CSV table of C-alpha atoms in Angstrom, one decimal:
chain,number,residue,atom,x,y,z
D,1,UNK,CA,84.8,65.2,86.1
D,2,UNK,CA,81.5,67.2,86.0
D,3,UNK,CA,78.6,65.9,88.1
D,4,UNK,CA,76.0,68.5,88.0
D,5,UNK,CA,76.8,71.2,85.5
D,6,UNK,CA,75.8,74.8,86.1
D,7,UNK,CA,74.2,74.3,89.5
D,8,UNK,CA,75.4,77.7,90.7
D,9,UNK,CA,76.0,81.1,89.1
D,10,UNK,CA,78.6,83.7,90.1
D,11,UNK,CA,76.0,85.6,92.1
D,12,UNK,CA,75.7,82.7,94.6
D,13,UNK,CA,79.4,82.2,95.0
D,14,UNK,CA,79.6,83.1,98.7
D,15,UNK,CA,76.6,80.9,99.6
D,16,UNK,CA,77.8,78.1,97.4
D,17,UNK,CA,81.3,78.3,99.0
D,18,UNK,CA,79.7,78.1,102.5
D,19,UNK,CA,77.8,75.0,101.6
D,20,UNK,CA,80.9,73.4,100.2
D,21,UNK,CA,82.9,74.3,103.3
D,22,UNK,CA,80.2,72.7,105.5
D,23,UNK,CA,80.2,69.6,103.3
D,24,UNK,CA,83.9,69.4,103.6
D,25,UNK,CA,83.9,69.7,107.4
D,26,UNK,CA,81.3,66.9,107.5
D,27,UNK,CA,82.8,64.5,105.0
D,28,UNK,CA,86.5,65.1,104.6
D,29,UNK,CA,87.6,62.8,107.3
D,30,UNK,CA,85.5,59.9,106.0
D,31,UNK,CA,86.8,60.4,102.5
D,32,UNK,CA,90.4,60.5,103.6
D,33,UNK,CA,90.0,57.6,106.0
D,34,UNK,CA,88.7,55.3,103.3
D,35,UNK,CA,91.7,53.7,101.6
D,36,UNK,CA,89.6,52.9,98.6
D,37,UNK,CA,89.5,56.5,97.6
D,38,UNK,CA,93.3,56.8,97.5
D,39,UNK,CA,92.9,60.5,98.3
D,40,UNK,CA,95.9,62.5,99.4
D,41,UNK,CA,93.8,65.6,100.3
D,42,UNK,CA,90.4,67.2,99.7
D,43,UNK,CA,89.6,70.8,99.5
D,44,UNK,CA,87.6,73.6,97.7
D,45,UNK,CA,88.9,74.9,94.4
D,46,UNK,CA,87.8,76.2,91.1
D,47,UNK,CA,86.5,74.0,88.4
D,48,UNK,CA,89.1,75.5,86.1
D,49,UNK,CA,91.8,74.4,88.6
D,50,UNK,CA,93.1,77.9,88.1
D,51,UNK,CA,93.1,81.0,90.3
D,52,UNK,CA,90.7,81.1,93.1
D,53,UNK,CA,89.2,84.4,91.9
D,54,UNK,CA,88.5,83.3,88.3
D,55,UNK,CA,85.0,83.0,86.7
D,56,UNK,CA,84.5,79.3,87.0
D,57,UNK,CA,82.4,77.8,89.8
D,58,UNK,CA,83.8,76.6,93.1
D,59,UNK,CA,84.0,72.8,93.4
D,60,UNK,CA,85.1,70.1,95.7
D,61,UNK,CA,88.6,69.0,94.7
D,62,UNK,CA,90.1,65.7,95.4
D,63,UNK,CA,93.9,65.3,95.3
D,64,UNK,CA,95.4,62.1,94.2
D,65,UNK,CA,99.0,61.1,93.7
D,66,UNK,CA,98.3,59.9,90.2
D,67,UNK,CA,95.1,60.0,88.1
D,68,UNK,CA,94.0,56.6,87.0
D,69,UNK,CA,91.5,55.5,84.4
D,70,UNK,CA,88.1,54.1,85.5
D,71,UNK,CA,89.3,50.7,84.3
D,72,UNK,CA,92.4,50.8,86.5
D,73,UNK,CA,90.4,52.0,89.5
D,74,UNK,CA,87.9,49.2,89.0
D,75,UNK,CA,90.7,46.6,88.7
D,76,UNK,CA,92.2,47.7,91.9
D,77,UNK,CA,88.9,47.7,93.8
D,78,UNK,CA,89.2,51.4,94.4
D,79,UNK,CA,86.4,54.1,94.3
D,80,UNK,CA,86.0,56.9,91.9
D,81,UNK,CA,86.1,60.2,93.8
D,82,UNK,CA,82.7,61.0,92.4
D,83,UNK,CA,81.2,57.8,93.7
D,84,UNK,CA,82.9,58.2,97.0
D,85,UNK,CA,81.6,61.8,97.3
D,86,UNK,CA,78.1,60.7,96.4
D,87,UNK,CA,78.3,57.9,98.9
D,88,UNK,CA,79.3,60.1,101.9
D,89,UNK,CA,76.6,62.5,100.9
D,90,UNK,CA,74.0,59.8,100.9
D,91,UNK,CA,72.7,60.8,97.5
D,92,UNK,CA,73.4,57.5,95.7
D,93,UNK,CA,74.6,58.7,92.3
D,94,UNK,CA,77.2,61.4,91.6
D,95,UNK,CA,74.8,63.2,89.3
D,96,UNK,CA,72.6,63.9,92.3
D,97,UNK,CA,75.3,66.0,94.0
D,98,UNK,CA,74.4,69.7,93.9
D,99,UNK,CA,78.0,70.7,93.3
D,100,UNK,CA,80.8,70.0,90.9
D,101,UNK,CA,83.9,68.0,91.8
D,102,UNK,CA,87.3,67.7,90.3
D,103,UNK,CA,90.4,65.6,90.7
D,104,UNK,CA,93.9,67.0,90.7
D,105,UNK,CA,97.2,65.1,90.5
D,106,UNK,CA,99.8,66.0,93.1
D,107,UNK,CA,102.6,63.6,92.0
D,108,UNK,CA,103.2,62.6,95.6
D,109,UNK,CA,101.8,62.7,99.1
D,110,UNK,CA,102.3,66.0,100.9
D,111,UNK,CA,105.3,66.2,103.2
D,112,UNK,CA,106.5,68.7,105.6
D,113,UNK,CA,109.5,70.5,104.2
D,114,UNK,CA,112.3,69.3,106.3
D,115,UNK,CA,114.6,71.9,108.0
D,116,UNK,CA,118.2,71.7,106.9
D,117,UNK,CA,120.4,70.1,109.4
D,118,UNK,CA,124.0,69.1,108.8
D,119,UNK,CA,127.2,68.6,110.8
D,120,UNK,CA,128.8,71.9,111.6
D,121,UNK,CA,131.9,71.0,109.5
D,122,UNK,CA,129.7,71.0,106.4
D,123,UNK,CA,128.4,74.4,107.1
D,124,UNK,CA,128.1,76.5,103.9
D,125,UNK,CA,128.2,73.4,101.6
D,126,UNK,CA,124.6,72.4,101.8
D,127,UNK,CA,122.5,75.5,102.3
D,128,UNK,CA,122.4,76.5,98.7
D,129,UNK,CA,122.4,80.1,97.4
D,130,UNK,CA,120.8,82.8,99.4
D,131,UNK,CA,117.1,83.1,98.6
D,132,UNK,CA,116.5,85.6,95.8
D,133,UNK,CA,114.0,86.7,93.3
D,134,UNK,CA,115.2,86.9,89.7
D,135,UNK,CA,114.3,90.5,88.6
D,136,UNK,CA,116.2,90.1,85.4
D,137,UNK,CA,113.9,87.7,83.6
D,138,UNK,CA,111.0,88.4,81.3
D,139,UNK,CA,107.9,89.1,83.4
D,140,UNK,CA,104.4,88.2,82.1
D,141,UNK,CA,102.8,90.3,84.8
D,142,UNK,CA,104.6,93.7,85.0
D,143,UNK,CA,105.5,95.1,88.4
D,144,UNK,CA,107.9,97.6,89.9
D,145,UNK,CA,111.5,96.6,90.5
D,146,UNK,CA,112.2,94.6,87.3
D,147,UNK,CA,114.7,95.2,84.5
D,148,UNK,CA,113.7,97.5,81.5
D,149,UNK,CA,115.5,99.7,79.0
D,150,UNK,CA,115.2,101.9,75.9
D,151,UNK,CA,117.0,100.0,73.2
D,152,UNK,CA,116.8,102.8,70.5
D,153,UNK,CA,120.1,104.2,69.2
D,154,UNK,CA,122.1,101.3,70.8
D,155,UNK,CA,120.6,97.9,70.0
D,156,UNK,CA,122.1,95.5,69.0
D,157,UNK,CA,125.6,97.1,69.1
D,158,UNK,CA,125.3,97.6,72.9
D,159,UNK,CA,123.0,96.2,75.6
D,160,UNK,CA,121.6,98.0,78.6
D,161,UNK,CA,119.3,97.6,81.5
D,162,UNK,CA,117.9,99.7,84.4
D,163,UNK,CA,114.9,99.3,86.7
D,164,UNK,CA,111.2,100.0,86.4
D,165,UNK,CA,110.5,102.2,89.4
D,166,UNK,CA,106.8,102.6,89.9
D,167,UNK,CA,103.5,103.5,88.1
D,168,UNK,CA,101.5,106.7,88.0
D,169,UNK,CA,98.1,107.5,86.5
D,170,UNK,CA,97.0,110.9,85.2
D,171,UNK,CA,93.6,112.5,85.5
D,172,UNK,CA,92.5,111.0,82.2
D,173,UNK,CA,93.3,107.5,83.4
D,174,UNK,CA,96.4,106.9,81.3
D,175,UNK,CA,99.0,104.8,83.2
D,176,UNK,CA,102.7,105.4,82.9
D,177,UNK,CA,105.7,103.6,84.3
D,178,UNK,CA,108.4,105.8,85.8
D,179,UNK,CA,112.1,105.3,85.7
D,180,UNK,CA,115.2,107.5,85.2
D,181,UNK,CA,115.9,109.7,82.2
D,182,UNK,CA,119.2,107.8,81.8
D,183,UNK,CA,117.4,104.4,81.8
D,184,UNK,CA,114.5,105.1,79.4
D,185,UNK,CA,115.3,108.4,77.8
D,186,UNK,CA,119.0,107.9,76.9
D,187,UNK,CA,120.3,111.0,78.7
D,188,UNK,CA,118.1,113.4,76.7
D,189,UNK,CA,118.7,111.7,73.3
D,190,UNK,CA,115.4,109.7,73.3
D,191,UNK,CA,112.3,110.6,71.3
D,192,UNK,CA,108.8,110.5,72.4
D,193,UNK,CA,107.3,107.2,71.3
D,194,UNK,CA,110.5,105.2,71.8
D,195,UNK,CA,109.9,101.6,72.8
D,196,UNK,CA,110.6,100.6,76.3
D,197,UNK,CA,111.4,96.9,76.5
D,198,UNK,CA,111.3,94.3,79.3
D,199,UNK,CA,113.6,92.7,80.2
D,200,UNK,CA,116.6,94.9,79.5
D,201,UNK,CA,118.6,93.9,76.5
D,202,UNK,CA,121.6,93.1,78.8
D,203,UNK,CA,119.6,90.4,80.4
D,204,UNK,CA,118.8,88.5,77.2
D,205,UNK,CA,120.5,85.2,76.5
D,206,UNK,CA,122.5,84.7,73.4
D,207,UNK,CA,119.8,82.5,71.9
D,208,UNK,CA,117.3,85.3,72.6
D,209,UNK,CA,119.6,87.9,71.0
D,210,UNK,CA,120.0,85.6,68.0
D,211,UNK,CA,116.2,85.4,67.6
D,212,UNK,CA,115.8,89.2,67.8
D,213,UNK,CA,118.8,90.5,65.8
D,214,UNK,CA,117.2,93.8,64.9
D,215,UNK,CA,115.5,96.6,66.9
D,216,UNK,CA,112.3,95.9,65.0
D,217,UNK,CA,112.2,92.3,66.1
D,218,UNK,CA,113.2,93.2,69.6
D,219,UNK,CA,110.4,95.7,69.8
D,220,UNK,CA,107.9,93.2,68.4
D,221,UNK,CA,108.7,90.8,71.1
D,222,UNK,CA,109.5,92.8,74.2
D,223,UNK,CA,107.9,96.2,74.0
D,224,UNK,CA,105.8,97.1,77.1
D,225,UNK,CA,105.6,100.9,76.9
D,226,UNK,CA,106.3,103.9,74.8
D,227,UNK,CA,108.3,106.9,76.1
D,228,UNK,CA,105.9,109.8,76.8
D,229,UNK,CA,108.1,112.4,78.5
D,230,UNK,CA,111.3,113.1,80.3
D,231,UNK,CA,112.9,115.8,82.3
D,232,UNK,CA,116.2,117.0,80.6
D,233,UNK,CA,119.4,116.4,82.5
D,234,UNK,CA,121.5,119.6,82.3
D,235,UNK,CA,125.2,118.8,82.0
D,236,UNK,CA,128.2,120.9,82.9
D,237,UNK,CA,129.0,123.2,79.9
D,238,UNK,CA,131.6,125.8,79.2
D,239,UNK,CA,129.3,128.6,80.2
D,240,UNK,CA,127.8,127.3,83.4
D,241,UNK,CA,127.3,124.4,85.8
D,242,UNK,CA,123.5,124.1,86.0
D,243,UNK,CA,121.8,122.4,88.9
D,244,UNK,CA,119.5,119.4,88.4
D,245,UNK,CA,116.9,118.1,90.9
D,246,UNK,CA,115.6,115.0,89.1
D,247,UNK,CA,116.6,112.3,86.7
D,248,UNK,CA,113.2,111.0,85.6
D,249,UNK,CA,111.1,109.9,82.7
D,250,UNK,CA,107.7,108.3,82.1
D,251,UNK,CA,106.4,105.9,79.5
D,252,UNK,CA,102.8,105.0,78.7
D,253,UNK,CA,102.2,101.4,79.2
D,254,UNK,CA,100.8,99.3,76.4
D,255,UNK,CA,98.2,97.2,78.1
D,256,UNK,CA,97.8,94.8,75.2
D,257,UNK,CA,101.4,93.6,75.4
D,258,UNK,CA,101.6,92.1,78.9
D,259,UNK,CA,99.5,91.8,82.0
D,260,UNK,CA,99.3,95.2,83.8
D,261,UNK,CA,96.2,94.4,85.8
D,262,UNK,CA,98.2,93.5,88.9
D,263,UNK,CA,100.5,96.5,89.1
D,264,UNK,CA,98.7,98.0,92.1
D,265,UNK,CA,98.8,94.9,94.2
D,266,UNK,CA,101.9,92.9,93.5
D,267,UNK,CA,104.6,95.2,94.6
D,268,UNK,CA,107.9,93.5,95.5
D,269,UNK,CA,108.2,93.7,99.2
D,270,UNK,CA,104.7,95.2,99.5
D,271,UNK,CA,102.2,97.3,97.6
D,272,UNK,CA,102.8,101.0,97.4
D,273,UNK,CA,100.6,103.0,99.8
D,274,UNK,CA,101.1,106.5,98.4
D,275,UNK,CA,103.7,109.1,98.8
D,276,UNK,CA,105.7,109.7,102.0
D,277,UNK,CA,105.6,113.2,103.6
D,278,UNK,CA,108.9,114.9,102.8
D,279,UNK,CA,111.4,114.7,105.6
D,280,UNK,CA,111.3,117.6,107.9
D,281,UNK,CA,113.9,118.5,110.5
D,282,UNK,CA,113.5,120.3,113.8
D,283,UNK,CA,115.5,123.5,113.2
D,284,UNK,CA,117.0,123.5,116.7
D,285,UNK,CA,117.2,119.8,117.8
D,286,UNK,CA,117.8,118.3,114.4
D,287,UNK,CA,115.2,115.6,115.1
D,288,UNK,CA,113.9,114.3,111.8
D,289,UNK,CA,110.3,113.6,111.1
D,290,UNK,CA,109.7,110.7,108.8
D,291,UNK,CA,110.8,107.1,108.5
D,292,UNK,CA,114.5,107.1,107.6
D,293,UNK,CA,114.8,103.3,107.2
D,294,UNK,CA,114.2,102.7,103.5
D,295,UNK,CA,114.0,99.8,101.0
D,296,UNK,CA,114.1,99.2,97.3
D,297,UNK,CA,113.7,96.5,94.8
D,298,UNK,CA,116.1,96.8,91.9
D,299,UNK,CA,117.1,94.8,88.9
D,300,UNK,CA,120.7,94.1,90.1
D,301,UNK,CA,120.8,93.9,93.9
D,302,UNK,CA,117.1,93.0,94.4
D,303,UNK,CA,115.5,93.9,97.7
D,304,UNK,CA,117.8,95.9,99.9
D,305,UNK,CA,117.5,97.8,103.1
D,306,UNK,CA,119.1,101.2,103.8
D,307,UNK,CA,119.1,104.3,105.9
D,308,UNK,CA,118.7,107.9,104.8
D,309,UNK,CA,121.8,109.4,106.3
D,310,UNK,CA,122.0,112.8,104.5
D,311,UNK,CA,119.6,115.4,103.3
D,312,UNK,CA,120.1,118.2,100.8
D,313,UNK,CA,123.1,116.5,99.1
D,314,UNK,CA,124.9,118.6,96.5
D,315,UNK,CA,127.2,116.7,94.2
D,316,UNK,CA,128.3,116.0,90.6
D,317,UNK,CA,127.2,112.7,89.0
D,318,UNK,CA,129.0,111.1,86.1
D,319,UNK,CA,126.9,110.1,83.1
D,320,UNK,CA,127.9,108.8,79.7
D,321,UNK,CA,127.3,112.2,78.3
D,322,UNK,CA,129.2,114.1,81.0
D,323,UNK,CA,129.0,115.4,84.5
D,324,UNK,CA,125.7,116.8,85.9
D,325,UNK,CA,125.4,118.6,89.2
D,326,UNK,CA,122.5,117.8,91.5
D,327,UNK,CA,121.2,119.4,94.6
D,328,UNK,CA,118.6,118.6,97.2
D,329,UNK,CA,119.2,114.8,96.9
D,330,UNK,CA,118.8,112.1,99.5
D,331,UNK,CA,121.9,110.2,100.6
D,332,UNK,CA,121.4,106.6,101.5
D,333,UNK,CA,123.7,104.0,103.0
D,334,UNK,CA,123.1,100.3,103.3
D,335,UNK,CA,121.7,99.3,106.7
D,336,UNK,CA,123.8,97.1,109.0
D,337,UNK,CA,121.6,94.2,108.2
D,338,UNK,CA,121.9,94.5,104.5
D,339,UNK,CA,124.4,92.2,102.8
D,340,UNK,CA,126.4,94.3,100.4
D,341,UNK,CA,125.6,97.8,99.0
D,342,UNK,CA,122.2,99.3,98.9
D,343,UNK,CA,122.5,99.6,95.1
D,344,UNK,CA,124.7,98.8,92.1
D,345,UNK,CA,124.7,99.6,88.4
D,346,UNK,CA,121.3,98.5,86.9
D,347,UNK,CA,119.3,99.5,89.9
D,348,UNK,CA,118.8,103.0,88.6
D,349,UNK,CA,115.1,103.8,88.4
D,350,UNK,CA,114.2,101.9,91.5
D,351,UNK,CA,111.5,103.2,93.8
D,352,UNK,CA,112.7,103.8,97.3
D,353,UNK,CA,110.0,103.2,99.9
D,354,UNK,CA,109.8,103.4,103.7
D,355,UNK,CA,108.4,100.7,106.1
D,356,UNK,CA,104.9,101.9,105.4
D,357,UNK,CA,105.5,101.2,101.7
D,358,UNK,CA,105.2,104.9,101.0
D,359,UNK,CA,107.3,106.3,98.1
D,360,UNK,CA,110.3,108.2,99.3
D,361,UNK,CA,112.5,108.7,96.3
D,362,UNK,CA,113.8,107.6,92.9
D,363,UNK,CA,117.2,105.9,92.9
D,364,UNK,CA,119.5,107.2,90.2
D,365,UNK,CA,123.2,107.2,91.2
D,366,UNK,CA,125.7,105.8,93.6
D,367,UNK,CA,129.3,105.5,94.7
D,368,UNK,CA,131.0,102.6,96.4
D,369,UNK,CA,129.4,103.4,99.7
D,370,UNK,CA,126.4,105.7,99.1
D,371,UNK,CA,123.3,105.8,97.0
D,372,UNK,CA,121.6,109.0,95.7
D,373,UNK,CA,117.9,109.4,95.2
D,374,UNK,CA,115.7,112.2,94.0
D,375,UNK,CA,113.1,113.1,96.6
D,376,UNK,CA,109.8,111.8,95.3
D,377,UNK,CA,107.7,115.0,95.2
D,378,UNK,CA,110.0,116.9,92.9
D,379,UNK,CA,109.9,113.8,90.6
D,380,UNK,CA,106.1,113.8,90.5
D,381,UNK,CA,105.9,117.6,90.0
D,382,UNK,CA,108.5,117.5,87.2
D,383,UNK,CA,106.8,114.6,85.4
D,384,UNK,CA,103.4,116.2,85.8
D,385,UNK,CA,104.8,119.2,84.0
D,386,UNK,CA,106.6,117.2,81.3
D,387,UNK,CA,103.4,115.1,80.7
D,388,UNK,CA,101.1,118.1,80.7
D,389,UNK,CA,99.1,116.4,83.5
D,390,UNK,CA,97.3,118.3,86.2
D,391,UNK,CA,98.3,115.7,88.8
D,392,UNK,CA,99.7,112.2,88.9
D,393,UNK,CA,98.5,109.6,91.2
D,394,UNK,CA,100.9,106.9,92.4
D,395,UNK,CA,99.3,103.4,92.0
F,1,UNK,CA,127.0,140.2,113.1
F,2,UNK,CA,126.0,136.7,111.8
F,3,UNK,CA,124.4,133.9,113.8
F,4,UNK,CA,125.4,130.3,113.7
F,5,UNK,CA,123.0,128.3,111.5
F,6,UNK,CA,120.6,125.8,112.9
F,7,UNK,CA,119.5,122.6,111.2
F,8,UNK,CA,116.7,124.2,109.3
F,9,UNK,CA,118.9,127.0,108.0
F,10,UNK,CA,121.6,124.5,106.9
F,11,UNK,CA,119.1,122.5,104.9
F,12,UNK,CA,117.6,125.7,103.4
F,13,UNK,CA,120.9,127.2,102.5
F,14,UNK,CA,122.0,124.0,100.7
F,15,UNK,CA,118.8,124.0,98.7
F,16,UNK,CA,118.7,127.7,97.8
F,17,UNK,CA,122.2,129.2,98.2
F,18,UNK,CA,124.2,126.4,96.7
F,19,UNK,CA,126.2,128.5,94.4
F,20,UNK,CA,127.3,130.9,97.1
F,21,UNK,CA,128.3,128.0,99.4
F,22,UNK,CA,130.3,126.3,96.6
F,23,UNK,CA,132.0,129.5,95.8
F,24,UNK,CA,133.3,129.7,99.4
F,25,UNK,CA,134.7,126.1,99.2
F,26,UNK,CA,137.3,126.2,96.5
F,27,UNK,CA,137.8,122.5,96.2
F,28,UNK,CA,136.7,120.2,93.4
F,29,UNK,CA,135.4,117.6,93.4
F,30,UNK,CA,133.3,118.0,96.5
F,31,UNK,CA,130.0,116.6,97.7
F,32,UNK,CA,128.1,118.7,100.2
F,33,UNK,CA,125.4,117.4,102.5
F,34,UNK,CA,123.6,117.8,105.8
F,35,UNK,CA,124.4,114.7,108.0
F,36,UNK,CA,121.5,113.3,110.0
F,37,UNK,CA,123.7,111.9,112.7
F,38,UNK,CA,122.6,114.3,115.4
F,39,UNK,CA,126.1,115.7,115.9
F,40,UNK,CA,125.1,119.2,115.3
F,41,UNK,CA,123.9,121.4,112.4
F,42,UNK,CA,126.7,121.7,109.8
F,43,UNK,CA,127.6,121.1,106.2
F,44,UNK,CA,129.7,118.0,105.5
F,45,UNK,CA,132.1,118.6,102.7
F,46,UNK,CA,133.4,115.3,101.3
F,47,UNK,CA,136.6,115.9,99.4
F,48,UNK,CA,139.7,114.0,98.4
F,49,UNK,CA,142.0,113.2,101.3
F,50,UNK,CA,144.6,115.7,100.2
F,51,UNK,CA,142.1,118.5,99.9
F,52,UNK,CA,140.6,118.6,103.5
F,53,UNK,CA,143.0,121.4,104.6
F,54,UNK,CA,141.6,123.6,101.8
F,55,UNK,CA,138.0,123.4,103.1
F,56,UNK,CA,137.1,126.5,105.3
F,57,UNK,CA,135.8,125.9,108.8
F,58,UNK,CA,132.6,127.8,107.9
F,59,UNK,CA,130.7,129.6,105.1
F,60,UNK,CA,128.5,132.6,105.2
F,61,UNK,CA,125.1,133.1,103.6
F,62,UNK,CA,122.3,135.6,103.9
F,63,UNK,CA,118.9,134.1,104.7
F,64,UNK,CA,115.9,136.5,104.8
F,65,UNK,CA,118.3,139.4,104.9
F,66,UNK,CA,120.2,138.1,107.9
F,67,UNK,CA,123.8,136.9,107.8
F,68,UNK,CA,124.2,133.3,108.9
F,69,UNK,CA,127.4,131.4,109.5
F,70,UNK,CA,127.3,127.6,108.7
F,71,UNK,CA,129.9,125.3,110.2
F,72,UNK,CA,131.6,123.1,107.6
F,73,UNK,CA,133.1,119.8,108.4
F,74,UNK,CA,135.8,118.5,105.9
F,75,UNK,CA,135.9,114.8,105.4
F,76,UNK,CA,138.5,113.1,103.2
F,77,UNK,CA,136.2,110.4,101.9
F,78,UNK,CA,135.1,111.7,98.5
F,79,UNK,CA,134.0,109.1,96.0
F,80,UNK,CA,132.7,109.7,92.5
F,81,UNK,CA,129.0,109.3,92.0
F,82,UNK,CA,128.0,107.5,88.8
F,83,UNK,CA,124.6,107.1,87.3
F,84,UNK,CA,123.6,103.5,87.9
């Protein structure tokens, strides 16, 4: 319901908001106390009824359980919100108000969410599943921690999924998502330009698979990035057992496919705040400098908490293509407060962060009890080289 | 005469002298690491339970031209690591 269109431009938003806030403080009680208004609540919103930071003007919003026609309102001897707002403002007619108003339907009155309380014997029956965030679905706004894969060379015969780790930007402003080689570069078999899709193909329903029976159709619907570069994994071979330090790859995001505008500020568990200083250890006392409590958001186990328990790990890791030997890795165990393991299959590619939301490592492998991660600086150095970038900034 | 490695030397040796260390621990599969449990500077060698007796008590490397002895702790808890 528009009363006075275009009374304020974007430039006067702050002043306009202040005036609305003052108006609300003065008049909200009177509006809510008047049973004829049938208001549930009143507040300040956007005329679009959308996000508070969109381009439409601020307005006074009245909340009602159900919107009624003017005829119904008249028949019940109720007041239009516009008329009531004008009346408390002492301006006579709604058109004389110097702000816009809107009415939003709530469906019911607001109620406090009741705490769950049941007899002890019914414990476990009523609480529902543990709270969780589904990281396996299709996301309209792309963020770290969600399922992705490279479907080339396998789809539709086999399905796969790993995790989108984090985002970096090069000096030219190009933005890349980062994950493992074995998630988005198919253990060295991928080609530059391969499509990266979200969600991973393993997370598609049968109906979705039926709608996208070919790679071309899958790419058309779910592509979010194109593979730009990866660091080769060197496998055991008859001549030698080469050492690896990283399992990583980068793909340039396709900003016209999904919403990438939020990637720097909607991190799961918190927004990234840069790169952690590498762990240092006092040579004599063994005291470690750096936060060893770490966290990750991954496609399979979601948000988990762990502890870096080992440095400089040397071990063989089993891939589909064979064994690969790694050194200088971080060993991570689930913290005592974490339910279950720190990671499972499908979590590869997850960014590992500390309590300051600084990037610590890139998750890539695990055993029953332990998780392995590449320390983050070698990952960034290797990807800079592979991408031909002077430097990469974590965003 | 070699000196016993401190934490810094254990970490450095695992990063740079990995092949020499592995050559002195004739057990496969094995995972080597430096535990951060404060129980002393050492290499933890995770091997299969039956292989613990084959792990030497220490290994020797040369760091900056100086021989260094690193204590090795054998633990029979080896588990395969798989790419996730």
